Short mmCIF file of C-alpha atoms and ligand atoms in Angstrom, two decimals:
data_model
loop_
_atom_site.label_atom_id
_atom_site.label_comp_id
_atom_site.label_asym_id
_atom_site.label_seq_id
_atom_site.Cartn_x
_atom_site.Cartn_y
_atom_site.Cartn_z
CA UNK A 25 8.78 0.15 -24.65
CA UNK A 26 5.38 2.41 -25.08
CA UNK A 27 4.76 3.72 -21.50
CA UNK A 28 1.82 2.57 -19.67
CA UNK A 29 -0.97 4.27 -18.15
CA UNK A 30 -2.56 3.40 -14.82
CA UNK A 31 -6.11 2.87 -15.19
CA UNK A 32 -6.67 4.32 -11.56
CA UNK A 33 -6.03 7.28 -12.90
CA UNK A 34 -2.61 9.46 -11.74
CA UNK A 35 -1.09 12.41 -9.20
CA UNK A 36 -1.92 15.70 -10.33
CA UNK A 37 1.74 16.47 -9.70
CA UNK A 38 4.81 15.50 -7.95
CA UNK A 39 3.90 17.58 -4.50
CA UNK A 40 1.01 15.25 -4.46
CA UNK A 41 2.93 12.02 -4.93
CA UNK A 42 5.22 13.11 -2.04
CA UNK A 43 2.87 14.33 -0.28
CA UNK A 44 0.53 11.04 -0.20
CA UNK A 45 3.85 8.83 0.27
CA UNK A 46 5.23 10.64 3.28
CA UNK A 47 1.31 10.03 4.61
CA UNK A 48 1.65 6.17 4.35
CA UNK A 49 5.01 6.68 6.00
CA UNK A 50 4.28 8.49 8.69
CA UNK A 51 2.12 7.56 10.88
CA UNK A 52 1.47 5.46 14.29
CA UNK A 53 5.23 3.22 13.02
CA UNK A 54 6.75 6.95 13.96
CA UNK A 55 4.58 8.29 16.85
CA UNK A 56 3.96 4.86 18.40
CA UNK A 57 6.19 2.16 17.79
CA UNK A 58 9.31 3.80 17.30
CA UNK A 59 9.38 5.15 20.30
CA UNK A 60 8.52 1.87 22.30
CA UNK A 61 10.41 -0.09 20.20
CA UNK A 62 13.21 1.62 21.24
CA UNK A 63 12.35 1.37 25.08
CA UNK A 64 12.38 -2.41 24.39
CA UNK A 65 15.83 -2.60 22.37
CA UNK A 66 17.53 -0.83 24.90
CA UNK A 67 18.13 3.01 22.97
CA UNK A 68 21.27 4.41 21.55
CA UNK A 69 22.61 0.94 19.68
CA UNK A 70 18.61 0.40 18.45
CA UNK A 71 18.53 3.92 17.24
CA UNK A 72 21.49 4.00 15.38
CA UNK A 73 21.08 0.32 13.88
CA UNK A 74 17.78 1.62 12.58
CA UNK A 75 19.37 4.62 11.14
CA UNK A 76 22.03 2.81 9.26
CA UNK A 77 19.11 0.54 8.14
CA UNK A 78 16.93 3.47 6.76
CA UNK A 79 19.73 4.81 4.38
CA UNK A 80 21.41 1.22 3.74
CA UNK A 81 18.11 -0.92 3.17
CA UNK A 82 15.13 1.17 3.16
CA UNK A 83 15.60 3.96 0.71
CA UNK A 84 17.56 2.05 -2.15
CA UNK A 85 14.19 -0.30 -1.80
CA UNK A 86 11.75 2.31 -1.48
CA UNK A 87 13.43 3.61 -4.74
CA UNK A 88 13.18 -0.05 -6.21
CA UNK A 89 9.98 -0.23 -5.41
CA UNK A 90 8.35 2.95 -6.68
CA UNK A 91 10.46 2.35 -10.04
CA UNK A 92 8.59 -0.99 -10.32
CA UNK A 93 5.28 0.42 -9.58
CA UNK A 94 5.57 3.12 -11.84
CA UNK A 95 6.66 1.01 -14.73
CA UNK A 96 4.77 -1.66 -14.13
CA UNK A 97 1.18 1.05 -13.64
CA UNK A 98 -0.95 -1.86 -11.97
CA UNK A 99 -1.74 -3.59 -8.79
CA UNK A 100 1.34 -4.54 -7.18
CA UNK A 101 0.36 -8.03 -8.12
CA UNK A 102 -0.26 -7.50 -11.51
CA UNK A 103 2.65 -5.16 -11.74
CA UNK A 104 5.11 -7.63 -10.59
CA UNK A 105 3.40 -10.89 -13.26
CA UNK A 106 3.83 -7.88 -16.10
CA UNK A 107 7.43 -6.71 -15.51
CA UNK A 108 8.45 -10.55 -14.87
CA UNK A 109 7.08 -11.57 -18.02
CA UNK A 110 8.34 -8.44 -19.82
CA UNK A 111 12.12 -9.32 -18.82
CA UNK A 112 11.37 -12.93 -19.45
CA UNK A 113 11.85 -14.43 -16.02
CA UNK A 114 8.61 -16.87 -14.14
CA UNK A 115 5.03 -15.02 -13.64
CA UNK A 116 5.27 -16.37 -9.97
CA UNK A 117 7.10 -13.16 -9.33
CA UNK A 118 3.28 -12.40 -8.34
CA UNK A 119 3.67 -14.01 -5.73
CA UNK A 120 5.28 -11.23 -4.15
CA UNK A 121 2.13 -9.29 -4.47
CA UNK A 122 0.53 -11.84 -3.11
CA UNK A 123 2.32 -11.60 -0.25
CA UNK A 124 2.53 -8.11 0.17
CA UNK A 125 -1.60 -7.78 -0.17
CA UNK A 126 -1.49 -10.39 3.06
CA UNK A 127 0.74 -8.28 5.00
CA UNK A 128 -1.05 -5.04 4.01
CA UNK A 129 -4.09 -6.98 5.04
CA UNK A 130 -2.22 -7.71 8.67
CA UNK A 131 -0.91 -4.56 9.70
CA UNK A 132 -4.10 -2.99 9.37
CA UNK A 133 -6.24 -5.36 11.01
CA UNK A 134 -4.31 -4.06 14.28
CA UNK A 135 -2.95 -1.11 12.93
CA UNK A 136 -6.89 0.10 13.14
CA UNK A 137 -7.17 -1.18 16.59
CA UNK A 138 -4.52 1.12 17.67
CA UNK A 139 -5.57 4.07 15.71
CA UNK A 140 -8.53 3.68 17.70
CA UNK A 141 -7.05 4.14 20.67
CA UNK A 142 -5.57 7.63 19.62
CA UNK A 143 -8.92 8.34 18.65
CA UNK A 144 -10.22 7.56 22.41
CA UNK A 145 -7.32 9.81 23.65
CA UNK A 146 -8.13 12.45 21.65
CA UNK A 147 -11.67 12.60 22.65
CA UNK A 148 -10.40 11.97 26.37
CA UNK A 149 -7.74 14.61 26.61
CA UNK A 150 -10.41 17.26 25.28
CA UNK A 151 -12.95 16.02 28.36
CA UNK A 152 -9.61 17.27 30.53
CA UNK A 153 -9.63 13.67 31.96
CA UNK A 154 -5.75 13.78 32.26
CA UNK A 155 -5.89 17.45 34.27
CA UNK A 156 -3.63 17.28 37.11
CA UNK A 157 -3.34 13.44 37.02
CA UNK A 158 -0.36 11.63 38.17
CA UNK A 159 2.31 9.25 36.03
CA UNK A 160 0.22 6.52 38.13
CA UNK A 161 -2.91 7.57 37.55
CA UNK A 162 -2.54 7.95 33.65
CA UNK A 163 -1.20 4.45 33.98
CA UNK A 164 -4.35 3.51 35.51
CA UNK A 165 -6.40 4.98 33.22
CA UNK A 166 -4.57 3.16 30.31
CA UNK A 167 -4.77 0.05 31.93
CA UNK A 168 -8.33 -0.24 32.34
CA UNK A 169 -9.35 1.24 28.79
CA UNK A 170 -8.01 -1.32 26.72
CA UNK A 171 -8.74 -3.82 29.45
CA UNK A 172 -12.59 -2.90 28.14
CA UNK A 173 -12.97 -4.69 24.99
CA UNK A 174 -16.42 -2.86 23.89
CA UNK A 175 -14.57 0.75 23.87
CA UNK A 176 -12.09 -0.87 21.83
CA UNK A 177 -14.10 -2.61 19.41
CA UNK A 178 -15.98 0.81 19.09
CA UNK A 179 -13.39 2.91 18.53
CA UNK A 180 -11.49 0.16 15.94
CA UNK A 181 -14.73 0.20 14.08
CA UNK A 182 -15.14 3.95 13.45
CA UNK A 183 -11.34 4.19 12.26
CA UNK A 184 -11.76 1.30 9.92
CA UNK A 185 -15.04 2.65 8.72
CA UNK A 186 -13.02 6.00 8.06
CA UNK A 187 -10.67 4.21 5.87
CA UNK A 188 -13.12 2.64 3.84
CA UNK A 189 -14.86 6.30 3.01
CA UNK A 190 -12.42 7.52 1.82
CA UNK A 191 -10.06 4.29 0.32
CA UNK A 192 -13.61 3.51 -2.08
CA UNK A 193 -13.73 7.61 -3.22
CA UNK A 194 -10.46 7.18 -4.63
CA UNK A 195 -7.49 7.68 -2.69
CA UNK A 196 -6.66 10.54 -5.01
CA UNK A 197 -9.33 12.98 -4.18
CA UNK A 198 -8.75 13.84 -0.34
CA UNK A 199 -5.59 12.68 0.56
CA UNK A 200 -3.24 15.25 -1.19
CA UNK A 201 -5.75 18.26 0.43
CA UNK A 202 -5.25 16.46 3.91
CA UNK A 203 -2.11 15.58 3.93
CA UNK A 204 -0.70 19.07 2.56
CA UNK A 205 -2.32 20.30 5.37
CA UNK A 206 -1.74 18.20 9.15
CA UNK A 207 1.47 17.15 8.54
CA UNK A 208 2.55 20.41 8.63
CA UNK A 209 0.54 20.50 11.28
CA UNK A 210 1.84 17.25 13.28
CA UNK A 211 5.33 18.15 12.70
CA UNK A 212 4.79 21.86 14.26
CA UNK A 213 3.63 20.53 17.47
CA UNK A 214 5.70 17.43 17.68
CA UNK A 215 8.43 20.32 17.98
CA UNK A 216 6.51 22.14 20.71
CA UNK A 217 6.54 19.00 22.23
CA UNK A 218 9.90 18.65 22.05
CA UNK A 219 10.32 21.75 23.45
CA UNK A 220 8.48 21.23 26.33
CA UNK A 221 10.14 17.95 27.10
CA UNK A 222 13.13 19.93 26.99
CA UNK A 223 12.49 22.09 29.63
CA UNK A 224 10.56 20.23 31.76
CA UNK A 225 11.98 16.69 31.41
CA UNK A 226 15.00 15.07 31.77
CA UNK A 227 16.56 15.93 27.88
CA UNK A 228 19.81 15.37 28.39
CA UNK A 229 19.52 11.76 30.16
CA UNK A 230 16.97 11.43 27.04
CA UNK A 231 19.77 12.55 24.55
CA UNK A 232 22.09 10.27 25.80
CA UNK A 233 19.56 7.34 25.84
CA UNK A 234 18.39 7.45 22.34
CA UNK A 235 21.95 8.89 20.79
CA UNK A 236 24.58 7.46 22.80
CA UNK A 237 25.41 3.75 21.84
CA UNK A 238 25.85 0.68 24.02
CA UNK A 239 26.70 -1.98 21.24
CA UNK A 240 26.69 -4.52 24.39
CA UNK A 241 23.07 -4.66 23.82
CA UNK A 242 22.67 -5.53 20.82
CA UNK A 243 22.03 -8.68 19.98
CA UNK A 244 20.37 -10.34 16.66
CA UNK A 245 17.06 -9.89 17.94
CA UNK A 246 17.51 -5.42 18.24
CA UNK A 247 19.05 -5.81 14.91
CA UNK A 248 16.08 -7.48 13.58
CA UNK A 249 13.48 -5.23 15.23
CA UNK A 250 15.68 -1.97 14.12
CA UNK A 251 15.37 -3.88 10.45
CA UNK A 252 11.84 -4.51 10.94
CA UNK A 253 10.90 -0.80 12.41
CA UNK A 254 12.50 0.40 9.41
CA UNK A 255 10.32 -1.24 6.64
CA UNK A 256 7.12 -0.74 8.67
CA UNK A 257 8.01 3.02 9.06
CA UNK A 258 9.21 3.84 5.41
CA UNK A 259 5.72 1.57 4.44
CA UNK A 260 7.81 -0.74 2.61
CA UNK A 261 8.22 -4.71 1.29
CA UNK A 262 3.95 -5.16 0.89
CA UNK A 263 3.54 -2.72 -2.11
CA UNK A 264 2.17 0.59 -0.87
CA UNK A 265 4.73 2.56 -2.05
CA UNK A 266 4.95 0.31 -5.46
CA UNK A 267 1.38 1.09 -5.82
CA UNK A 268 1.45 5.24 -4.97
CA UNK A 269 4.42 4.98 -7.25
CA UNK A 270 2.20 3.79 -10.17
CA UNK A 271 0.16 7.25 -10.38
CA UNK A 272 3.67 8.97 -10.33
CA UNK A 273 3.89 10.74 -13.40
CA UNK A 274 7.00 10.15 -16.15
CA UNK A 275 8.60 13.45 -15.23
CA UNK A 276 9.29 12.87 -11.56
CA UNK A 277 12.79 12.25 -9.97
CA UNK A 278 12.18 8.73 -8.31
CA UNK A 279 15.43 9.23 -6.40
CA UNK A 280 14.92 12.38 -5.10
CA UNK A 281 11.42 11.79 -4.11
CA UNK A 282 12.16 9.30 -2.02
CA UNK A 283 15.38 10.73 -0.55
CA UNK A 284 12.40 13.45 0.64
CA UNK A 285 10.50 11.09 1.96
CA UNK A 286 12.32 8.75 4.19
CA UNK A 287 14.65 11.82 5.30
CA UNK A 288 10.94 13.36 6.96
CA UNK A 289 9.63 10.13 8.12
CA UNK A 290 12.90 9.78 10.17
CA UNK A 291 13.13 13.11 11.04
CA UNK A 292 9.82 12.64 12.77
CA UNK A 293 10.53 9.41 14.71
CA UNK A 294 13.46 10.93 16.29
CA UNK A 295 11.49 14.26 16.94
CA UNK A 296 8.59 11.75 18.90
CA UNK A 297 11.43 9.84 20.51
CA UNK A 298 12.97 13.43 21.47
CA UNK A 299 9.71 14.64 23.09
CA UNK A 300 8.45 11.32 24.79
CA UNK A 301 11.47 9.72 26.25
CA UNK A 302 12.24 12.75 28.64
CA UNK A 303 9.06 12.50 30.22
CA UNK A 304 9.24 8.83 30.43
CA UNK A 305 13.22 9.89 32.45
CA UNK A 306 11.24 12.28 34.63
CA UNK A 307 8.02 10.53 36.03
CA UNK A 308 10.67 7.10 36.45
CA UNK A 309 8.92 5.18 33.90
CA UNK A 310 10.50 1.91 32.49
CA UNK A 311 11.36 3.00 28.48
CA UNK A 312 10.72 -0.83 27.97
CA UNK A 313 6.83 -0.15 28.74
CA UNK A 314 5.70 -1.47 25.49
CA UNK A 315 2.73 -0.45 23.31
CA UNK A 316 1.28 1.66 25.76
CA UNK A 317 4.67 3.81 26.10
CA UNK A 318 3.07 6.98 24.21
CA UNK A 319 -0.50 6.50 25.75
CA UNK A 320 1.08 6.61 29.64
CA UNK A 321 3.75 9.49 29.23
CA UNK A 322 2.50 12.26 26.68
CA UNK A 323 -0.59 12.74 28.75
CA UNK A 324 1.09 13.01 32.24
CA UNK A 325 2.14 16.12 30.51
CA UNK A 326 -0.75 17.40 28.50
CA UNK A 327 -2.05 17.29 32.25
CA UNK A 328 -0.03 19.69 33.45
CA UNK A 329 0.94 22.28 30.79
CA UNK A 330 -1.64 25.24 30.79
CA UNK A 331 -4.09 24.55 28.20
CA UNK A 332 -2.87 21.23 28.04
CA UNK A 333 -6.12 19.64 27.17
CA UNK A 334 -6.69 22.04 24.12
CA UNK A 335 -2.75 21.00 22.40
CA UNK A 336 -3.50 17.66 24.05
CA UNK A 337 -6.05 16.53 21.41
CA UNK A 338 -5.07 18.91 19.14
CA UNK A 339 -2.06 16.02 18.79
CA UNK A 340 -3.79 12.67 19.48
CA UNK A 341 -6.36 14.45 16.42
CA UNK A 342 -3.06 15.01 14.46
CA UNK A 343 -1.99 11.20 15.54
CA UNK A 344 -5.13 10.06 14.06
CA UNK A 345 -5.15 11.85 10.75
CA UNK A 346 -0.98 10.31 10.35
CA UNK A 347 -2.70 6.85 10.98
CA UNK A 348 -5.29 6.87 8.89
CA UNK A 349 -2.87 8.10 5.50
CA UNK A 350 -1.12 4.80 6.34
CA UNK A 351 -4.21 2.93 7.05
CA UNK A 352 -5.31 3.72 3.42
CA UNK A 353 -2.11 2.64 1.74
CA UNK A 354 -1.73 -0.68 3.57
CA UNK A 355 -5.70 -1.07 1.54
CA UNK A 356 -5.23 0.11 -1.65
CA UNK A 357 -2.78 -2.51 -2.49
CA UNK A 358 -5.72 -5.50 -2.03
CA UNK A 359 -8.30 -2.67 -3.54
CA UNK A 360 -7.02 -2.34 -6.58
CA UNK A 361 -6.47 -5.71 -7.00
CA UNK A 362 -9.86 -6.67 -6.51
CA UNK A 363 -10.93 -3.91 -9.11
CA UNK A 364 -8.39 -5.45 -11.89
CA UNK A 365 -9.14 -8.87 -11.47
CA UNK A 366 -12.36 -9.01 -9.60
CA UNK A 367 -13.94 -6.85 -11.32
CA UNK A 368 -15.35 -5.44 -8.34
CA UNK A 369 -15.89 -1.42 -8.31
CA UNK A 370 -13.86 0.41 -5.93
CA UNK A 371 -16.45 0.72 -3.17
CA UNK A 372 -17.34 -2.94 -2.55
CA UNK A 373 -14.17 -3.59 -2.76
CA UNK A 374 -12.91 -1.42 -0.39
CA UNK A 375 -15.87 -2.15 1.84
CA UNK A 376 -14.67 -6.05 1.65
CA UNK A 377 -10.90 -5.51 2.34
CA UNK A 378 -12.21 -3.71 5.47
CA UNK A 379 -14.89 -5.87 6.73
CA UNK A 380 -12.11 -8.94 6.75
CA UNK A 381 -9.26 -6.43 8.01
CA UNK A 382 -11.98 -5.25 10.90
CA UNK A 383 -12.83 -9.29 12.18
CA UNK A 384 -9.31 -9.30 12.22
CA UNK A 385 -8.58 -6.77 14.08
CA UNK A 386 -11.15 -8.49 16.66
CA UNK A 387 -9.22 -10.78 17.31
CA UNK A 388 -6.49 -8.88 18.14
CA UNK A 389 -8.37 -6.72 20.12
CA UNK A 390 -9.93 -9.15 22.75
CA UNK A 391 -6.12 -10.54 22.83
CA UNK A 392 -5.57 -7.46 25.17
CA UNK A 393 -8.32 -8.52 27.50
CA UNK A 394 -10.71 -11.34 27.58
CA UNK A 395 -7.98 -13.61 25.42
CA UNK A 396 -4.99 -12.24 27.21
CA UNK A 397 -4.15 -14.87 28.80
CA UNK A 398 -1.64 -17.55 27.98
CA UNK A 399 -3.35 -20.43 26.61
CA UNK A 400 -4.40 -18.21 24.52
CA UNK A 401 -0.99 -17.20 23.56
CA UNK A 402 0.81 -18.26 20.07
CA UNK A 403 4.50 -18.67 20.22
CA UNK A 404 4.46 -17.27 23.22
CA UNK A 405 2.70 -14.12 21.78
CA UNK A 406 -0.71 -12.11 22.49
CA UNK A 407 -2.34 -12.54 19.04
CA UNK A 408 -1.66 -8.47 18.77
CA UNK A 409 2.06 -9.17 19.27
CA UNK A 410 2.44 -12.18 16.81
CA UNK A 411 0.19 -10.52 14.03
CA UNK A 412 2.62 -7.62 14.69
CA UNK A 413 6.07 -9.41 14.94
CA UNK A 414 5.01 -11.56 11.89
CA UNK A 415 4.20 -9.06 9.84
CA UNK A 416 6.96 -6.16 10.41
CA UNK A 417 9.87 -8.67 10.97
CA UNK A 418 9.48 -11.30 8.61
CA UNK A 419 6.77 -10.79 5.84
CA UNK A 420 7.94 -6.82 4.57
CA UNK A 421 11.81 -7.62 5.11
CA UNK A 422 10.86 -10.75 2.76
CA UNK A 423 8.76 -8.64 0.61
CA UNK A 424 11.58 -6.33 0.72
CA UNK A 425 14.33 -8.81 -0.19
CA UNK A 426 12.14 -10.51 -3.23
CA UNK A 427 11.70 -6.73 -4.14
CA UNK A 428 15.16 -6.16 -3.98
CA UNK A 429 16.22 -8.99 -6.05
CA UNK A 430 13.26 -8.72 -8.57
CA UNK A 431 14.64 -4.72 -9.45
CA UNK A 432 18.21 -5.55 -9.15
CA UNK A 433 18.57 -9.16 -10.71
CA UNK A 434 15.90 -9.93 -13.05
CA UNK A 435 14.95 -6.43 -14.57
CA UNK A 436 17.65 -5.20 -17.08
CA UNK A 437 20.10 -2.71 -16.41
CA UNK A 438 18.76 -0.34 -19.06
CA UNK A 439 15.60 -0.61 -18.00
CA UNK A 440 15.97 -0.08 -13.96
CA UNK A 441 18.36 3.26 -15.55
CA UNK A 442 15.79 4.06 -18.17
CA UNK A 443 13.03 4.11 -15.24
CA UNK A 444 15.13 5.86 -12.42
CA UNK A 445 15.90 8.49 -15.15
CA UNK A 446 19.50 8.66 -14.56
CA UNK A 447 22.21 8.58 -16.24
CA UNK A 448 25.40 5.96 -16.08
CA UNK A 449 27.11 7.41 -13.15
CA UNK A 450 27.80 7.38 -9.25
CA UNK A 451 24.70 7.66 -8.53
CA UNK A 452 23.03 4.83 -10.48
CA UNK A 453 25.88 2.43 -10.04
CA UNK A 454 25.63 3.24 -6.10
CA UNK A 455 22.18 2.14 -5.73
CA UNK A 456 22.62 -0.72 -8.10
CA UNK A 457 25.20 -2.47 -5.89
CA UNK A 458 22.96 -1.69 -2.75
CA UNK A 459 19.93 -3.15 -3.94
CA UNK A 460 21.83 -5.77 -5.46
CA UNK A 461 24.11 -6.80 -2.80
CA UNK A 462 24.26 -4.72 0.31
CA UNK A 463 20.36 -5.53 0.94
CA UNK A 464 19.73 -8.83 0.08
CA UNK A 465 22.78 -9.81 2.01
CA UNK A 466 21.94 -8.02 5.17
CA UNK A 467 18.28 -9.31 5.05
CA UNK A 468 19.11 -12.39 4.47
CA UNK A 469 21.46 -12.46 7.50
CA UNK A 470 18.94 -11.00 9.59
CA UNK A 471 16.47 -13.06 8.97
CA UNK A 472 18.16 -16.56 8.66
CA UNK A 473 19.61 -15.32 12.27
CA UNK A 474 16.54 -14.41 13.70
CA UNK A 475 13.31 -16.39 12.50
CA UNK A 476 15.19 -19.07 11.71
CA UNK A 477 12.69 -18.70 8.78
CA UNK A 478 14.85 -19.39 5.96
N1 LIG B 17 4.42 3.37 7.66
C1 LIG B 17 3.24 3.34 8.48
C2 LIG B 17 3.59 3.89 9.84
O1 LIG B 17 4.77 4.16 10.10
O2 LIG B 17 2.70 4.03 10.65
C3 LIG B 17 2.64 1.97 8.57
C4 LIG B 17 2.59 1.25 7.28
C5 LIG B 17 1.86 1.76 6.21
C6 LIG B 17 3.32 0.09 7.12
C7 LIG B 17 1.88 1.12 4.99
C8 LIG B 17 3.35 -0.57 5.91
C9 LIG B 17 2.63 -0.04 4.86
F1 LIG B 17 2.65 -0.63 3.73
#
């Protein structure tokens, strides 16, 4: 088969692709949800459910999926029609791109709402309005900013309007510069951080928390949300990594790449768990606080560190730059689409994606305050929650499991080796019967236990 060539142009080497990957990965899924998820799920069984789910399910798909974006050199909705027809199996494999541009389309409708918050504390913890305060009265002050739905809707609307800069310049140009950069950066002082949990907070209740087991708590529901915190983290099941993986140039080792990049994405969740959950130990918070976990414990200590305010927003600035390297890979998906088949150029359609994404994100937004309450509820959900649940537990597992199957059982031996570059061996054969049985089988179970979805 003559290889294609992406008309969005490509990496300018392999750093960059792993660079820009590990930016959609990491980001608020690592700093923010992680951490809370884990209050919620009850630690040690959560944490080491999600591991095995990282290395059984998430990496042999990330490497399915970056082999069929690479191949395939399009949208991942046009990818998927192309390969489909290619091995001679239905076009309404597009579908699958069709869902992953709605999930992409999901996640950052709220995804920007929260990013704004980190953009609040940022500009909050440099005022020094955290100096001194107590676990209470950081509580407070979380309370009462995102029970004010015009800061919110401020703050959501600069970080979306960030994201469309620089998602319609071509996600090419800055990211590789910014990410080579800050998450370096992030990952030096989520280690300080670490180290100042460790001697000031409660690390070894914290160790055994987060490392030590207690499989009576686990039920289908924390296996679900470990499965679920896994695909949202490594980005995967809605196409960003399919379509980063179609500017990956020929000569790149798709295994190894992504090996690299799910090992640092986890190795920063467990870093944030490692500095927040002490704290949380110490000032006798409940780990189950939910969303605002990260927003009521980092800055009781930012508060009283010396020049706490200066590393303070030094890492909700950090926090924002991870968020908004994701932000832009849950849009390019729906961008390029709209430039292959819309013929739109990339600035109006980047500008659309994120008007819809922002009213969106609205909604979700005055579901914290004004529409909090419960007849506003669906499923017995805050909009937030539901848009959330919906879109990390079902729709990228799904995406995940039709990716799975699509790479595994409809494209050809030769070709998945041909793509992956490797040779008949271990190593091939190993990822084959993961992708082809060991994933679909567990999603399915999760799922069909779970959502009752299917
Ligand atoms: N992986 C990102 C995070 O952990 O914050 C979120 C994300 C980005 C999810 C891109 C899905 C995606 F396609």
């Amino acid at each position: 088969m003559a290889r294609r060539t992406s008309v969005h142009g490509e990496w300018s080497s392999k750093m960059a692709f792993i660079l820009a990957a590990t930016g959609s990965a990491v980001g608020l899924g690592n700093i923010w949800r992680f951490p809370y998820v884990t209050g919620e799920s009850g630690g040690g069984a959560f944490v080491i459910i999600y591991l095995i789910c990282v290395a059984a399910v998430g990496l042999p798909i990330m490497i399915a999926e970056i082999m069929l974006g690479r191949r395939g050199r399009q949208s991942p909705l046009n990818t998927m029609r192309t390969l489909a027809t290619e091995e001679g199996a239905t076009p309404a494999w597009q579908y699958v791109g069709w869902l992953g541009m709605a999930a992409g389309f999901l996640i950052l409708s709220f995804y920007s709402v929260v990013a704004g918050w980190t953009l609040a504390y940022t500009v909050r913890t440099a005022a020094g309005i955290f100096d001194g305060q107590t676990a209470d009265g950081v509580q407070a002050i979380f309370t009462s900013f995102i029970g004010d739905p015009e800061r919110l809707l401020g703050w959501h609307t600069i970080f979306m309007v960030m994201t469309i800069i620089v998602v319609s310049r071509g996600v090419k140009s800055g990211l590789e510069q910014a990410v080579r950069f800050l998450m370096p950066a992030l990952f030096v002082l989520l280690v300080a951080m670490v180290g100042y949990a460790m001697n000031t907070g409660q690390f070894e209740q914290a160790i055994d928390y987060l490392f030590k087991p207690d499989f009576s708590k686990v039920t289908w529901e924390v296996v679900l949300k470990a499965m679920g915190q896994a695909f949202f983290s490594l980005s995967l099941g809605m196409g960003a990594i399919m379509i980063y993986g179609s500017y990956l140039s020929h000569t790149a080792s798709i295994v190894k790449t992504a090996t690299i990049i799910a090992g640092m994405d986890t190795l920063v969740a467990v870093l944030a768990g490692l500095a927040i959950f002490p704290l949380v130990f110490q000032y006798g918070l409940a780990p189950s606080g939910g969303p605002g976990l990260i927003f009521m414990t980092l800055p009781i200590a930012f508060g009283q560190m010396p020049g706490g305010a200066f590393v303070g927003a030094a890492f909700f600035l950090l926090l924002v730059f991870a968020a908004w390297t994701s932000a832009i890979s849950l849009m390019e998906p729906v961008v390029t689409w709209l430039v292959e088949n819309r013929g739109m150029n990339r600035v109006k359609a980047s500008a659309w994606a994120g008007l819809f994404a922002w009213l969106l994100g609205v909604v979700s937004l005055l579901s914290l305050n004004v529409w909090s309450g419960e007849q506003f509820q669906l499923f017995g959900m805050p909009f937030m929650d539901l848009v959330d649940w919906l879109t990390a537990n079902v729709m990228l597992p799904l995406g995940g499991l039709l990716i799975a199957i699509f790479a595994a059982w409809v494209m050809s031996r030769d070709a998945s080796r041909a793509e992956l570059g490797l040779p008949e061996g271990m190593g091939y054969t190993a990822w084959r019967v993961l992708v082809r049985y060991v994933t679909p089988v567990a999603v399915i179970l999760v799922l069909f236990n779970q959502t009752g979805l299917i």
